[in-house]
PDB file of C-alpha atoms in Angstrom:
ATOM      1  CA  UNK V   1     -18.870 194.517 129.749  1.00  0.00           C
ATOM      2  CA  UNK V   2     -20.284 191.082 130.531  1.00  0.00           C
ATOM      3  CA  UNK V   3     -22.678 189.680 127.912  1.00  0.00           C
ATOM      4  CA  UNK V   4     -25.325 186.963 128.194  1.00  0.00           C
ATOM      5  CA  UNK V   5     -26.512 185.488 124.897  1.00  0.00           C
ATOM      6  CA  UNK V   6     -29.919 183.861 124.410  1.00  0.00           C
ATOM      7  CA  UNK V   7     -31.660 182.616 121.248  1.00  0.00           C
ATOM      8  CA  UNK V   8     -34.244 185.194 120.103  1.00  0.00           C
ATOM      9  CA  UNK V   9     -37.042 182.681 119.879  1.00  0.00           C
ATOM     10  CA  UNK V  10     -38.091 179.131 120.694  1.00  0.00           C
ATOM     11  CA  UNK V  11     -41.240 177.466 119.418  1.00  0.00           C
ATOM     12  CA  UNK V  12     -42.808 174.440 121.075  1.00  0.00           C
ATOM     13  CA  UNK V  13     -46.032 172.471 120.821  1.00  0.00           C
ATOM     14  CA  UNK V  14     -48.269 172.091 123.868  1.00  0.00           C
ATOM     15  CA  UNK V  15     -47.211 169.183 126.053  1.00  0.00           C
ATOM     16  CA  UNK V  16     -43.679 169.166 124.696  1.00  0.00           C
ATOM     17  CA  UNK V  17     -40.470 170.426 126.290  1.00  0.00           C
ATOM     18  CA  UNK V  18     -38.937 173.860 125.714  1.00  0.00           C
ATOM     19  CA  UNK V  19     -35.257 174.494 126.373  1.00  0.00           C
ATOM     20  CA  UNK V  20     -33.900 178.034 126.565  1.00  0.00           C
ATOM     21  CA  UNK V  21     -30.155 178.525 126.670  1.00  0.00           C
ATOM     22  CA  UNK V  22     -28.082 181.348 128.115  1.00  0.00           C
ATOM     23  CA  UNK V  23     -24.400 181.645 127.274  1.00  0.00           C
ATOM     24  CA  UNK V  24     -21.738 183.606 129.079  1.00  0.00           C
ATOM     25  CA  UNK V  25     -18.057 183.531 129.953  1.00  0.00           C
ATOM     26  CA  UNK V  26     -16.803 182.131 133.251  1.00  0.00           C
ATOM     27  CA  UNK V  27     -20.279 180.857 134.130  1.00  0.00           C
ATOM     28  CA  UNK V  28     -18.853 178.356 136.543  1.00  0.00           C
ATOM     29  CA  UNK V  29     -18.246 181.102 139.053  1.00  0.00           C
ATOM     30  CA  UNK V  30     -21.625 182.792 138.647  1.00  0.00           C
ATOM     31  CA  UNK V  31     -25.153 181.893 139.687  1.00  0.00           C
ATOM     32  CA  UNK V  32     -27.780 182.175 136.968  1.00  0.00           C
ATOM     33  CA  UNK V  33     -31.336 183.333 137.587  1.00  0.00           C
ATOM     34  CA  UNK V  34     -34.323 183.196 135.225  1.00  0.00           C
ATOM     35  CA  UNK V  35     -37.375 185.422 134.798  1.00  0.00           C
ATOM     36  CA  UNK V  36     -40.622 184.951 132.897  1.00  0.00           C
ATOM     37  CA  UNK V  37     -42.326 188.023 131.452  1.00  0.00           C
ATOM     38  CA  UNK V  38     -45.772 187.554 130.007  1.00  0.00           C
ATOM     39  CA  UNK V  39     -47.019 190.249 127.562  1.00  0.00           C
ATOM     40  CA  UNK V  40     -47.826 193.485 129.332  1.00  0.00           C
ATOM     41  CA  UNK V  41     -46.727 192.194 132.738  1.00  0.00           C
ATOM     42  CA  UNK V  42     -43.768 192.575 135.046  1.00  0.00           C
ATOM     43  CA  UNK V  43     -41.081 189.882 135.129  1.00  0.00           C
ATOM     44  CA  UNK V  44     -41.512 186.979 137.548  1.00  0.00           C
ATOM     45  CA  UNK V  45     -38.633 184.980 139.023  1.00  0.00           C
ATOM     46  CA  UNK V  46     -38.943 181.311 137.992  1.00  0.00           C
ATOM     47  CA  UNK V  47     -35.491 179.905 138.823  1.00  0.00           C
ATOM     48  CA  UNK V  48     -32.693 181.257 141.040  1.00  0.00           C
ATOM     49  CA  UNK V  49     -29.182 180.101 141.880  1.00  0.00           C
ATOM     50  CA  UNK V  50     -28.991 177.946 138.751  1.00  0.00           C
ATOM     51  CA  UNK V  51     -31.520 175.294 139.816  1.00  0.00           C
ATOM     52  CA  UNK V  52     -33.802 176.459 142.646  1.00  0.00           C
ATOM     53  CA  UNK V  53     -37.470 177.330 142.233  1.00  0.00           C
ATOM     54  CA  UNK V  54     -39.273 179.998 144.281  1.00  0.00           C
ATOM     55  CA  UNK V  55     -42.381 178.850 146.064  1.00  0.00           C
ATOM     56  CA  UNK V  56     -45.396 178.839 143.770  1.00  0.00           C
ATOM     57  CA  UNK V  57     -43.443 178.100 140.604  1.00  0.00           C
ATOM     58  CA  UNK V  58     -44.498 174.788 139.031  1.00  0.00           C
ATOM     59  CA  UNK V  59     -42.041 171.883 139.003  1.00  0.00           C
ATOM     60  CA  UNK V  60     -42.314 171.985 135.203  1.00  0.00           C
ATOM     61  CA  UNK V  61     -39.755 174.787 135.337  1.00  0.00           C
ATOM     62  CA  UNK V  62     -36.202 173.661 135.995  1.00  0.00           C
ATOM     63  CA  UNK V  63     -32.736 175.111 135.590  1.00  0.00           C
ATOM     64  CA  UNK V  64     -29.337 173.616 134.902  1.00  0.00           C
ATOM     65  CA  UNK V  65     -25.851 174.759 134.056  1.00  0.00           C
ATOM     66  CA  UNK V  66     -22.928 173.115 132.329  1.00  0.00           C
ATOM     67  CA  UNK V  67     -19.721 174.850 131.400  1.00  0.00           C
ATOM     68  CA  UNK V  68     -20.527 178.244 129.925  1.00  0.00           C
ATOM     69  CA  UNK V  69     -24.195 177.493 129.200  1.00  0.00           C
ATOM     70  CA  UNK V  70     -27.208 177.666 131.493  1.00  0.00           C
ATOM     71  CA  UNK V  71     -30.536 176.162 130.450  1.00  0.00           C
ATOM     72  CA  UNK V  72     -34.114 176.800 131.520  1.00  0.00           C
ATOM     73  CA  UNK V  73     -36.283 173.787 130.750  1.00  0.00           C
ATOM     74  CA  UNK V  74     -40.061 173.977 130.643  1.00  0.00           C
ATOM     75  CA  UNK V  75     -41.663 170.529 130.641  1.00  0.00           C
ATOM     76  CA  UNK V  76     -45.215 169.762 129.488  1.00  0.00           C
ATOM     77  CA  UNK V  77     -45.528 173.233 128.008  1.00  0.00           C
ATOM     78  CA  UNK V  78     -48.881 174.994 128.376  1.00  0.00           C
ATOM     79  CA  UNK V  79     -50.373 177.935 126.510  1.00  0.00           C
ATOM     80  CA  UNK V  80     -49.815 180.103 129.578  1.00  0.00           C
ATOM     81  CA  UNK V  81     -46.050 179.571 129.297  1.00  0.00           C
ATOM     82  CA  UNK V  82     -45.951 181.765 126.195  1.00  0.00           C
ATOM     83  CA  UNK V  83     -43.762 184.662 127.317  1.00  0.00           C
ATOM     84  CA  UNK V  84     -40.337 186.247 127.130  1.00  0.00           C
ATOM     85  CA  UNK V  85     -37.675 184.639 129.302  1.00  0.00           C
ATOM     86  CA  UNK V  86     -34.543 186.367 130.576  1.00  0.00           C
ATOM     87  CA  UNK V  87     -31.471 184.991 132.288  1.00  0.00           C
ATOM     88  CA  UNK V  88     -29.531 187.176 134.728  1.00  0.00           C
ATOM     89  CA  UNK V  89     -26.239 187.105 136.597  1.00  0.00           C
ATOM     90  CA  UNK V  90     -24.444 189.338 139.047  1.00  0.00           C
ATOM     91  CA  UNK V  91     -21.161 190.403 137.484  1.00  0.00           C
ATOM     92  CA  UNK V  92     -18.484 191.385 139.960  1.00  0.00           C
ATOM     93  CA  UNK V  93     -15.570 190.801 137.608  1.00  0.00           C
ATOM     94  CA  UNK V  94     -14.954 194.471 136.905  1.00  0.00           C
ATOM     95  CA  UNK V  95     -14.701 197.657 138.918  1.00  0.00           C
ATOM     96  CA  UNK V  96     -18.385 198.237 138.264  1.00  0.00           C
ATOM     97  CA  UNK V  97     -20.235 195.291 139.790  1.00  0.00           C
ATOM     98  CA  UNK V  98     -23.825 194.986 138.676  1.00  0.00           C
ATOM     99  CA  UNK V  99     -26.716 193.013 137.254  1.00  0.00           C
ATOM    100  CA  UNK V 100     -26.564 191.721 133.706  1.00  0.00           C
ATOM    101  CA  UNK V 101     -29.640 190.453 131.865  1.00  0.00           C
ATOM    102  CA  UNK V 102     -29.616 188.187 128.865  1.00  0.00           C
ATOM    103  CA  UNK V 103     -30.965 189.329 125.528  1.00  0.00           C
ATOM    104  CA  UNK V 104     -34.243 187.508 126.096  1.00  0.00           C
ATOM    105  CA  UNK V 105     -35.992 184.576 124.408  1.00  0.00           C
ATOM    106  CA  UNK V 106     -39.557 184.656 123.161  1.00  0.00           C
ATOM    107  CA  UNK V 107     -41.265 181.310 123.703  1.00  0.00           C
ATOM    108  CA  UNK V 108     -44.131 180.664 121.339  1.00  0.00           C
ATOM    109  CA  UNK V 109     -46.572 177.839 122.021  1.00  0.00           C
ATOM    110  CA  UNK V 110     -47.757 176.487 118.700  1.00  0.00           C
TER     111      UNK V 110
ATOM    112  CA  UNK A   1     -46.248 189.315 151.343  1.00  0.00           C
ATOM    113  CA  UNK A   2     -44.067 192.148 150.116  1.00  0.00           C
ATOM    114  CA  UNK A   3     -45.513 194.320 147.357  1.00  0.00           C
ATOM    115  CA  UNK A   4     -43.907 197.157 145.433  1.00  0.00           C
ATOM    116  CA  UNK A   5     -45.627 200.052 143.681  1.00  0.00           C
ATOM    117  CA  UNK A   6     -43.980 202.582 141.401  1.00  0.00           C
ATOM    118  CA  UNK A   7     -45.241 206.153 141.150  1.00  0.00           C
ATOM    119  CA  UNK A   8     -44.257 209.331 139.374  1.00  0.00           C
ATOM    120  CA  UNK A   9     -44.899 211.491 136.310  1.00  0.00           C
ATOM    121  CA  UNK A  10     -45.714 209.628 133.113  1.00  0.00           C
ATOM    122  CA  UNK A  11     -44.369 212.436 130.927  1.00  0.00           C
ATOM    123  CA  UNK A  12     -41.035 214.228 131.272  1.00  0.00           C
ATOM    124  CA  UNK A  13     -39.615 216.903 128.977  1.00  0.00           C
ATOM    125  CA  UNK A  14     -36.225 216.423 127.297  1.00  0.00           C
ATOM    126  CA  UNK A  15     -33.263 217.678 129.356  1.00  0.00           C
ATOM    127  CA  UNK A  16     -35.302 217.576 132.563  1.00  0.00           C
ATOM    128  CA  UNK A  17     -35.061 215.145 135.485  1.00  0.00           C
ATOM    129  CA  UNK A  18     -37.065 211.950 135.755  1.00  0.00           C
ATOM    130  CA  UNK A  19     -38.086 211.185 139.341  1.00  0.00           C
ATOM    131  CA  UNK A  20     -39.803 207.987 140.452  1.00  0.00           C
ATOM    132  CA  UNK A  21     -40.697 206.508 143.819  1.00  0.00           C
ATOM    133  CA  UNK A  22     -41.248 202.896 144.825  1.00  0.00           C
ATOM    134  CA  UNK A  23     -43.404 202.199 147.875  1.00  0.00           C
ATOM    135  CA  UNK A  24     -42.789 198.976 149.763  1.00  0.00           C
ATOM    136  CA  UNK A  25     -45.687 197.364 151.617  1.00  0.00           C
ATOM    137  CA  UNK A  26     -46.142 194.084 153.468  1.00  0.00           C
ATOM    138  CA  UNK A  27     -42.545 194.027 154.636  1.00  0.00           C
ATOM    139  CA  UNK A  28     -39.733 196.157 156.013  1.00  0.00           C
ATOM    140  CA  UNK A  29     -37.621 198.276 153.695  1.00  0.00           C
ATOM    141  CA  UNK A  30     -35.053 198.314 156.511  1.00  0.00           C
ATOM    142  CA  UNK A  31     -34.439 194.579 156.343  1.00  0.00           C
ATOM    143  CA  UNK A  32     -30.739 193.923 156.245  1.00  0.00           C
ATOM    144  CA  UNK A  33     -31.322 190.954 153.962  1.00  0.00           C
ATOM    145  CA  UNK A  34     -32.644 192.990 151.039  1.00  0.00           C
ATOM    146  CA  UNK A  35     -31.417 195.493 148.527  1.00  0.00           C
ATOM    147  CA  UNK A  36     -33.715 197.606 146.361  1.00  0.00           C
ATOM    148  CA  UNK A  37     -33.324 198.134 142.649  1.00  0.00           C
ATOM    149  CA  UNK A  38     -34.601 199.914 139.543  1.00  0.00           C
ATOM    150  CA  UNK A  39     -34.820 198.304 136.106  1.00  0.00           C
ATOM    151  CA  UNK A  40     -36.214 199.681 132.861  1.00  0.00           C
ATOM    152  CA  UNK A  41     -37.478 198.283 129.586  1.00  0.00           C
ATOM    153  CA  UNK A  42     -37.974 200.304 126.388  1.00  0.00           C
ATOM    154  CA  UNK A  43     -40.953 199.194 124.340  1.00  0.00           C
ATOM    155  CA  UNK A  44     -40.202 195.951 122.524  1.00  0.00           C
ATOM    156  CA  UNK A  45     -36.743 195.630 124.036  1.00  0.00           C
ATOM    157  CA  UNK A  46     -35.028 193.797 126.868  1.00  0.00           C
ATOM    158  CA  UNK A  47     -34.442 194.557 130.525  1.00  0.00           C
ATOM    159  CA  UNK A  48     -31.805 197.082 131.563  1.00  0.00           C
ATOM    160  CA  UNK A  49     -30.617 197.332 135.159  1.00  0.00           C
ATOM    161  CA  UNK A  50     -30.329 200.926 136.409  1.00  0.00           C
ATOM    162  CA  UNK A  51     -29.061 200.663 139.976  1.00  0.00           C
ATOM    163  CA  UNK A  52     -29.549 199.339 143.481  1.00  0.00           C
ATOM    164  CA  UNK A  53     -29.464 200.704 147.018  1.00  0.00           C
ATOM    165  CA  UNK A  54     -28.962 199.113 150.413  1.00  0.00           C
ATOM    166  CA  UNK A  55     -30.386 200.228 153.764  1.00  0.00           C
ATOM    167  CA  UNK A  56     -26.973 201.696 154.643  1.00  0.00           C
ATOM    168  CA  UNK A  57     -27.289 204.057 151.691  1.00  0.00           C
ATOM    169  CA  UNK A  58     -24.668 202.215 149.681  1.00  0.00           C
ATOM    170  CA  UNK A  59     -25.409 202.219 145.946  1.00  0.00           C
ATOM    171  CA  UNK A  60     -24.311 200.550 142.714  1.00  0.00           C
ATOM    172  CA  UNK A  61     -25.229 201.988 139.331  1.00  0.00           C
ATOM    173  CA  UNK A  62     -25.091 200.775 135.753  1.00  0.00           C
ATOM    174  CA  UNK A  63     -21.895 202.301 134.329  1.00  0.00           C
ATOM    175  CA  UNK A  64     -23.770 203.431 131.217  1.00  0.00           C
ATOM    176  CA  UNK A  65     -26.097 205.586 133.342  1.00  0.00           C
ATOM    177  CA  UNK A  66     -23.928 206.347 136.341  1.00  0.00           C
ATOM    178  CA  UNK A  67     -23.275 209.996 135.482  1.00  0.00           C
ATOM    179  CA  UNK A  68     -27.023 210.737 135.420  1.00  0.00           C
ATOM    180  CA  UNK A  69     -28.469 208.449 138.113  1.00  0.00           C
ATOM    181  CA  UNK A  70     -28.959 208.745 141.832  1.00  0.00           C
ATOM    182  CA  UNK A  71     -31.018 206.666 144.246  1.00  0.00           C
ATOM    183  CA  UNK A  72     -32.182 207.317 147.783  1.00  0.00           C
ATOM    184  CA  UNK A  73     -34.125 205.528 150.474  1.00  0.00           C
ATOM    185  CA  UNK A  74     -36.657 206.870 153.001  1.00  0.00           C
ATOM    186  CA  UNK A  75     -37.315 204.350 155.741  1.00  0.00           C
ATOM    187  CA  UNK A  76     -39.939 206.512 157.443  1.00  0.00           C
ATOM    188  CA  UNK A  77     -42.095 206.325 154.324  1.00  0.00           C
ATOM    189  CA  UNK A  78     -40.988 202.832 153.313  1.00  0.00           C
ATOM    190  CA  UNK A  79     -39.941 204.199 149.937  1.00  0.00           C
ATOM    191  CA  UNK A  80     -36.932 204.314 147.700  1.00  0.00           C
ATOM    192  CA  UNK A  81     -36.471 206.684 144.794  1.00  0.00           C
ATOM    193  CA  UNK A  82     -34.792 207.103 141.420  1.00  0.00           C
ATOM    194  CA  UNK A  83     -33.563 210.311 139.855  1.00  0.00           C
ATOM    195  CA  UNK A  84     -32.341 210.391 136.255  1.00  0.00           C
ATOM    196  CA  UNK A  85     -31.093 213.731 134.960  1.00  0.00           C
ATOM    197  CA  UNK A  86     -30.840 215.210 131.467  1.00  0.00           C
ATOM    198  CA  UNK A  87     -33.309 212.777 129.947  1.00  0.00           C
ATOM    199  CA  UNK A  88     -33.735 212.203 126.227  1.00  0.00           C
ATOM    200  CA  UNK A  89     -36.154 210.179 124.137  1.00  0.00           C
ATOM    201  CA  UNK A  90     -33.858 207.184 124.688  1.00  0.00           C
ATOM    202  CA  UNK A  91     -34.949 207.163 128.344  1.00  0.00           C
ATOM    203  CA  UNK A  92     -38.563 206.445 127.374  1.00  0.00           C
ATOM    204  CA  UNK A  93     -39.392 203.069 128.921  1.00  0.00           C
ATOM    205  CA  UNK A  94     -41.370 201.111 131.465  1.00  0.00           C
ATOM    206  CA  UNK A  95     -39.588 201.519 134.797  1.00  0.00           C
ATOM    207  CA  UNK A  96     -39.752 198.724 137.375  1.00  0.00           C
ATOM    208  CA  UNK A  97     -38.688 198.633 140.989  1.00  0.00           C
ATOM    209  CA  UNK A  98     -37.696 195.326 142.546  1.00  0.00           C
ATOM    210  CA  UNK A  99     -36.508 193.718 145.763  1.00  0.00           C
ATOM    211  CA  UNK A 100     -33.058 192.179 145.543  1.00  0.00           C
ATOM    212  CA  UNK A 101     -31.988 189.160 147.536  1.00  0.00           C
ATOM    213  CA  UNK A 102     -28.424 187.973 148.076  1.00  0.00           C
ATOM    214  CA  UNK A 103     -27.421 184.345 147.673  1.00  0.00           C
ATOM    215  CA  UNK A 104     -23.907 182.949 148.012  1.00  0.00           C
ATOM    216  CA  UNK A 105     -21.929 185.087 145.545  1.00  0.00           C
ATOM    217  CA  UNK A 106     -24.868 186.485 143.633  1.00  0.00           C
ATOM    218  CA  UNK A 107     -28.069 188.501 143.764  1.00  0.00           C
ATOM    219  CA  UNK A 108     -31.501 188.070 142.210  1.00  0.00           C
ATOM    220  CA  UNK A 109     -34.795 189.988 142.110  1.00  0.00           C
ATOM    221  CA  UNK A 110     -37.627 188.105 143.752  1.00  0.00           C
ATOM    222  CA  UNK A 111     -40.383 190.725 143.949  1.00  0.00           C
ATOM    223  CA  UNK A 112     -41.194 193.253 141.225  1.00  0.00           C
ATOM    224  CA  UNK A 113     -43.554 196.188 140.986  1.00  0.00           C
ATOM    225  CA  UNK A 114     -46.054 196.308 138.124  1.00  0.00           C
ATOM    226  CA  UNK A 115     -44.047 198.991 136.352  1.00  0.00           C
ATOM    227  CA  UNK A 116     -44.758 202.567 135.327  1.00  0.00           C
ATOM    228  CA  UNK A 117     -44.451 203.989 131.830  1.00  0.00           C
ATOM    229  CA  UNK A 118     -42.366 207.134 131.419  1.00  0.00           C
ATOM    230  CA  UNK A 119     -42.344 209.011 128.133  1.00  0.00           C
ATOM    231  CA  UNK A 120     -39.787 211.699 127.373  1.00  0.00           C
ATOM    232  CA  UNK A 121     -41.303 214.231 125.017  1.00  0.00           C
ATOM    233  CA  UNK A 122     -41.825 217.955 124.711  1.00  0.00           C
TER     234      UNK A 122
END
């Protein structure tokens, strides 16, 4: 089955930049989407189709992809950005097409 | 603005069937541009996709759960439902419903319900 690998944790000081990576095979043919999940809350879409932001998501959140790695970048980090972040792709490479979520990254604001 | 709300029993006995419903408000469940999905999250763990359904009734399920899962959609009530049979303690989790949007060759979930906690215990 398709696997998306994320670092378990990232720590960042307020005002600095956090970068969260997501690794997978054959990324070039897949779109990557990112979700933020604050403690005790449902996930929220923050980036879709590698680089696009839904309305209402601050410009501080941006996505990129190069080779087999996608990156969610959070600029000018704030205390409210402390959350778990998940990447996601749609995998249609097998007989059983479906959603695959990354392992998740906990962002801690120091 | 579309909103989703999960409902169903918070406690299910082992070997029985877990049944949840998601009510869609503020938008049409019959929209041909949306799919509808269930996702779950055991305490302290990551997100696991369960399945999705389209207005036509077409479904896709996670292969690891496929033998126990079924989903249905009721347009008259603007609801879609999840049924998971033969549950065990491993099925204890927060269950989310979500709206799925297609884009180019992919899909993403742009609206989520708040989630409902289901515990499997005798």
